[in-house]
mmCIF file of C-alpha atoms in Angstrom:
data_model
loop_
_atom_site.group_PDB
_atom_site.id
_atom_site.type_symbol
_atom_site.label_atom_id
_atom_site.label_comp_id
_atom_site.label_asym_id
_atom_site.label_seq_id
_atom_site.Cartn_x
_atom_site.Cartn_y
_atom_site.Cartn_z
ATOM 1 C CA MET C 7 -30.534 28.000 31.438
ATOM 2 C CA THR C 8 -30.387 25.622 28.628
ATOM 3 C CA SER C 9 -27.413 23.437 27.440
ATOM 4 C CA ALA C 10 -26.707 22.683 23.974
ATOM 5 C CA VAL C 11 -25.002 19.397 23.296
ATOM 6 C CA ALA C 12 -22.816 19.385 20.267
ATOM 7 C CA PRO C 13 -23.492 16.616 17.682
ATOM 8 C CA ARG C 14 -20.915 14.104 17.733
ATOM 9 C CA THR C 15 -18.835 14.276 14.446
ATOM 10 C CA GLN C 16 -16.365 11.453 15.113
ATOM 11 C CA GLN C 17 -17.313 7.825 15.378
ATOM 12 C CA ALA C 18 -15.514 6.073 18.079
ATOM 13 C CA ALA C 19 -12.923 3.533 17.206
ATOM 14 C CA VAL C 20 -13.975 -0.149 17.057
ATOM 15 C CA PHE C 21 -11.538 -1.088 19.689
ATOM 16 C CA VAL C 22 -9.356 1.590 21.334
ATOM 17 C CA LEU C 23 -5.630 0.564 21.554
ATOM 18 C CA GLY C 24 -3.611 1.446 24.539
ATOM 19 C CA ARG C 25 -0.538 3.779 23.992
ATOM 20 C CA ARG C 26 2.008 0.803 23.951
ATOM 21 C CA TRP C 27 0.035 -1.287 21.714
ATOM 22 C CA ARG C 28 -0.704 1.613 19.227
ATOM 23 C CA ARG C 29 3.037 2.576 19.159
ATOM 24 C CA ALA C 30 4.001 -1.115 18.724
ATOM 25 C CA THR C 31 1.450 -1.434 15.772
ATOM 26 C CA LEU C 32 2.480 1.792 14.233
ATOM 27 C CA ILE C 33 6.391 0.763 14.587
ATOM 28 C CA LEU C 34 5.631 -2.511 12.820
ATOM 29 C CA HIS C 35 3.568 -0.693 10.113
ATOM 30 C CA ILE C 36 6.642 1.544 9.560
ATOM 31 C CA ILE C 37 9.033 -1.341 9.508
ATOM 32 C CA ALA C 38 6.963 -3.363 6.955
ATOM 33 C CA GLY C 39 6.743 -0.451 4.733
ATOM 34 C CA GLY C 40 10.426 0.138 4.826
ATOM 35 C CA ALA C 41 11.014 -3.536 4.104
ATOM 36 C CA TRP C 42 8.671 -3.292 1.282
ATOM 37 C CA ILE C 43 10.534 -0.259 -0.149
ATOM 38 C CA GLY C 44 13.814 -2.022 0.328
ATOM 39 C CA ILE C 45 12.739 -5.093 -1.510
ATOM 40 C CA ASP C 46 11.531 -2.797 -4.258
ATOM 41 C CA VAL C 47 14.730 -1.272 -4.534
ATOM 42 C CA MET C 48 16.375 -4.729 -4.557
ATOM 43 C CA VAL C 49 13.976 -5.644 -7.467
ATOM 44 C CA ALA C 50 15.103 -2.448 -9.294
ATOM 45 C CA VAL C 51 18.768 -3.249 -8.869
ATOM 46 C CA LEU C 52 18.219 -6.941 -9.970
ATOM 47 C CA VAL C 53 16.249 -5.822 -13.055
ATOM 48 C CA GLY C 54 18.871 -3.429 -13.883
ATOM 49 C CA THR C 55 21.649 -5.814 -13.459
ATOM 50 C CA GLY C 56 19.702 -8.509 -15.562
ATOM 51 C CA ARG C 57 19.160 -6.040 -18.434
ATOM 52 C CA PHE C 58 22.477 -4.165 -18.570
ATOM 53 C CA ALA C 59 25.315 -6.256 -17.182
ATOM 54 C CA THR C 60 27.647 -7.432 -19.817
ATOM 55 C CA ASP C 61 28.382 -10.692 -18.047
ATOM 56 C CA PRO C 62 25.756 -13.517 -19.044
ATOM 57 C CA GLU C 63 26.374 -15.332 -15.917
ATOM 58 C CA LEU C 64 25.745 -12.199 -13.729
ATOM 59 C CA ARG C 65 22.672 -11.502 -15.911
ATOM 60 C CA ALA C 66 21.444 -15.197 -15.617
ATOM 61 C CA LEU C 67 21.880 -14.955 -11.519
ATOM 62 C CA ALA C 68 20.025 -11.694 -11.244
ATOM 63 C CA TYR C 69 16.934 -13.258 -12.998
ATOM 64 C CA ARG C 70 17.042 -16.439 -11.167
ATOM 65 C CA ALA C 71 17.288 -14.429 -7.802
ATOM 66 C CA LEU C 72 14.364 -12.220 -8.969
ATOM 67 C CA ALA C 73 12.132 -15.361 -9.664
ATOM 68 C CA ALA C 74 13.363 -17.051 -6.341
ATOM 69 C CA PHE C 75 13.433 -14.228 -3.719
ATOM 70 C CA VAL C 76 11.084 -11.451 -4.753
ATOM 71 C CA VAL C 77 7.374 -12.264 -4.675
ATOM 72 C CA TRP C 78 6.842 -13.674 -1.188
ATOM 73 C CA PRO C 79 8.908 -11.333 0.863
ATOM 74 C CA MET C 80 7.215 -8.402 -1.178
ATOM 75 C CA LEU C 81 3.953 -9.834 -0.524
ATOM 76 C CA THR C 82 4.468 -10.607 3.027
ATOM 77 C CA SER C 83 5.733 -6.955 3.821
ATOM 78 C CA GLY C 84 2.584 -5.723 1.911
ATOM 79 C CA LEU C 85 0.296 -7.956 3.839
ATOM 80 C CA VAL C 86 1.892 -6.773 7.240
ATOM 81 C CA CYS C 87 1.432 -3.301 6.000
ATOM 82 C CA LEU C 88 -2.148 -3.860 5.283
ATOM 83 C CA ALA C 89 -2.899 -5.770 8.664
ATOM 84 C CA THR C 90 -1.312 -3.205 10.763
ATOM 85 C CA GLY C 91 -2.891 -0.450 8.805
ATOM 86 C CA LEU C 92 -6.279 -1.917 9.268
ATOM 87 C CA VAL C 93 -5.638 -2.124 12.932
ATOM 88 C CA LEU C 94 -4.483 1.230 13.347
ATOM 89 C CA GLY C 95 -7.402 2.478 11.140
ATOM 90 C CA LEU C 96 -10.078 0.634 13.236
ATOM 91 C CA CYS C 97 -8.656 1.286 16.626
ATOM 92 C CA THR C 98 -7.444 4.847 16.563
ATOM 93 C CA LYS C 99 -9.215 8.183 15.795
ATOM 94 C CA TRP C 100 -8.061 8.055 12.116
ATOM 95 C CA GLY C 101 -10.528 5.339 10.965
ATOM 96 C CA LEU C 102 -10.384 3.499 7.670
ATOM 97 C CA LEU C 103 -12.682 5.742 5.650
ATOM 98 C CA ARG C 104 -12.827 8.819 7.738
ATOM 99 C CA TYR C 105 -9.898 10.696 6.262
ATOM 100 C CA TRP C 106 -8.783 10.904 2.483
ATOM 101 C CA TRP C 107 -5.193 10.221 3.081
ATOM 102 C CA VAL C 108 -6.079 6.929 4.933
ATOM 103 C CA ALA C 109 -8.524 5.787 2.284
ATOM 104 C CA VAL C 110 -5.883 6.523 -0.392
ATOM 105 C CA LYS C 111 -3.080 4.624 1.410
ATOM 106 C CA LEU C 112 -5.602 1.602 1.965
ATOM 107 C CA ALA C 113 -6.440 1.583 -1.696
ATOM 108 C CA LEU C 114 -2.844 1.838 -2.704
ATOM 109 C CA ASN C 115 -1.789 -1.171 -0.365
ATOM 110 C CA LEU C 116 -4.757 -3.289 -1.833
ATOM 111 C CA VAL C 117 -3.929 -2.420 -5.427
ATOM 112 C CA LEU C 118 -0.130 -3.269 -5.030
ATOM 113 C CA CYS C 119 -0.785 -6.473 -3.030
ATOM 114 C CA THR C 120 -3.190 -7.513 -5.909
ATOM 115 C CA LEU C 121 -0.838 -6.704 -8.528
ATOM 116 C CA ILE C 122 1.863 -8.814 -6.722
ATOM 117 C CA VAL C 123 -0.354 -11.857 -7.035
ATOM 118 C CA VAL C 124 -2.018 -11.340 -10.281
ATOM 119 C CA ALA C 125 0.753 -9.541 -12.390
ATOM 120 C CA LEU C 126 4.049 -10.390 -10.911
ATOM 121 C CA GLU C 127 3.892 -13.806 -9.536
ATOM 122 C CA PRO C 128 2.639 -15.664 -12.515
ATOM 123 C CA GLY C 129 5.625 -14.456 -14.664
ATOM 124 C CA MET C 130 8.334 -15.590 -12.320
ATOM 125 C CA ASP C 131 8.598 -19.043 -13.731
ATOM 126 C CA ALA C 132 9.340 -17.634 -17.242
ATOM 127 C CA VAL C 133 11.872 -15.332 -15.609
ATOM 128 C CA ALA C 134 13.601 -18.266 -13.915
ATOM 129 C CA ALA C 135 13.627 -20.214 -17.041
ATOM 130 C CA TYR C 136 15.084 -17.441 -19.020
ATOM 131 C CA GLY C 137 17.853 -16.970 -16.186
ATOM 132 C CA ARG C 138 18.615 -20.537 -16.457
ATOM 133 C CA GLY C 139 18.922 -20.528 -20.121
ATOM 134 C CA LEU C 140 20.487 -17.223 -20.687
ATOM 135 C CA THR C 141 23.995 -18.433 -20.829
ATOM 136 C CA THR C 142 22.978 -20.780 -23.779
ATOM 137 C CA GLY C 143 21.391 -17.540 -25.681
ATOM 138 C CA GLY C 144 17.763 -18.190 -25.035
ATOM 139 C CA GLU C 145 15.234 -15.677 -26.359
ATOM 140 C CA ALA C 146 13.895 -13.321 -23.746
ATOM 141 C CA PRO C 147 10.048 -13.648 -22.915
ATOM 142 C CA ASN C 148 7.511 -10.854 -22.726
ATOM 143 C CA GLU C 149 7.890 -10.999 -18.837
ATOM 144 C CA ILE C 150 11.589 -9.874 -18.985
ATOM 145 C CA SER C 151 10.809 -6.620 -21.077
ATOM 146 C CA SER C 152 8.131 -5.763 -18.600
ATOM 147 C CA LEU C 153 10.152 -6.227 -15.545
ATOM 148 C CA PHE C 154 10.881 -2.457 -15.252
ATOM 149 C CA PHE C 155 7.225 -1.649 -14.226
ATOM 150 C CA PRO C 156 6.797 -3.424 -11.046
ATOM 151 C CA PRO C 157 9.492 -1.551 -9.142
ATOM 152 C CA ALA C 158 8.824 1.713 -10.772
ATOM 153 C CA VAL C 159 5.046 1.410 -10.035
ATOM 154 C CA SER C 160 5.650 0.082 -6.498
ATOM 155 C CA LEU C 161 8.181 2.610 -5.379
ATOM 156 C CA THR C 162 6.180 5.400 -6.849
ATOM 157 C CA ALA C 163 3.006 4.253 -4.991
ATOM 158 C CA LEU C 164 4.872 3.570 -1.798
ATOM 159 C CA THR C 165 6.615 6.847 -2.009
ATOM 160 C CA ILE C 166 3.107 8.642 -2.244
ATOM 161 C CA ALA C 167 1.770 6.517 0.768
ATOM 162 C CA THR C 168 4.747 7.548 2.834
ATOM 163 C CA VAL C 169 4.174 11.305 1.989
ATOM 164 C CA LEU C 170 0.411 10.853 2.730
ATOM 165 C CA GLY C 171 1.312 9.189 6.207
ATOM 166 C CA VAL C 172 3.549 12.140 7.141
ATOM 167 C CA LEU C 173 1.583 15.141 5.781
ATOM 168 C CA LYS C 174 -1.953 13.769 6.379
ATOM 169 C CA PRO C 175 -3.514 16.033 3.525
ATOM 170 C CA TRP C 176 -7.004 16.690 2.319
ATOM 171 C CA GLY C 177 -9.050 16.378 5.593
ATOM 172 C CA ARG C 178 -12.047 14.411 6.198
ATOM 173 C CA ILE C 179 -14.155 12.575 3.857
ATOM 174 C CA ARG C 180 -17.612 14.095 3.757
ATOM 175 C CA ARG C 181 -20.501 11.778 4.198
ATOM 176 C CA ARG C 182 -23.947 12.548 2.784
ATOM 177 C CA ARG C 183 -26.656 12.734 5.431
ATOM 178 C CA PRO C 184 -29.604 10.528 4.738
ATOM 179 C CA ALA C 185 -32.847 12.145 3.694
ATOM 180 C CA ALA C 186 -34.416 11.393 7.198
ATOM 181 C CA ALA C 187 -31.620 13.363 9.019
ATOM 182 C CA ILE C 188 -32.295 16.483 7.081
ATOM 183 C CA GLY C 189 -34.814 18.813 8.698
ATOM 184 C CA PRO C 190 -38.055 19.742 7.037
ATOM 185 C CA ARG C 191 -36.872 23.123 6.362
ATOM 186 C CA GLN C 192 -33.710 22.076 4.786
ATOM 187 C CA ARG C 193 -35.728 19.561 2.477
ATOM 188 C CA GLU C 194 -37.863 22.574 1.326
ATOM 189 C CA GLU C 195 -34.734 24.602 0.493
ATOM 190 C CA ALA C 196 -33.042 21.634 -1.326
ATOM 191 C CA PRO C 197 -32.948 21.734 -5.262
#
């Protein structure tokens, strides 16, 4: 009687979270993602108000509010999402780079957080200055005309991340086995 041991197909999590901690981390992850989406909706409303409102004082207020209140709450919610996502990836069966949907969500989060710091935050001084000078008829800087893109890109990416988190599509990421792990017969048959 021989017993065959099936090869282990999944790596164990780095540290296994207990049920309560996993749920608490998942809840915090969902809340941070919801806050991030809410902040993006607020940005879209402020951008729309700044662009299409007829009252110059209301437009000025919208731009000043964008400059004062958008970057740090958005970055904070993005980093909380990133941190809780890393904990969930490292401490659950999903892993960080084991499933395509997790890897794509991780990449989206990293790209969006980077864009906040690199593309959005540096232009906020010009947006605030334009908001202060709007009632006097100041010229709109380039940062104003491109304000449509941050909420559009971010809301699209966050919607994709939400759908991926719910549907969990595409399956596992296949890893290539090293040449040493391939048996001699398989090596002869390889092209």
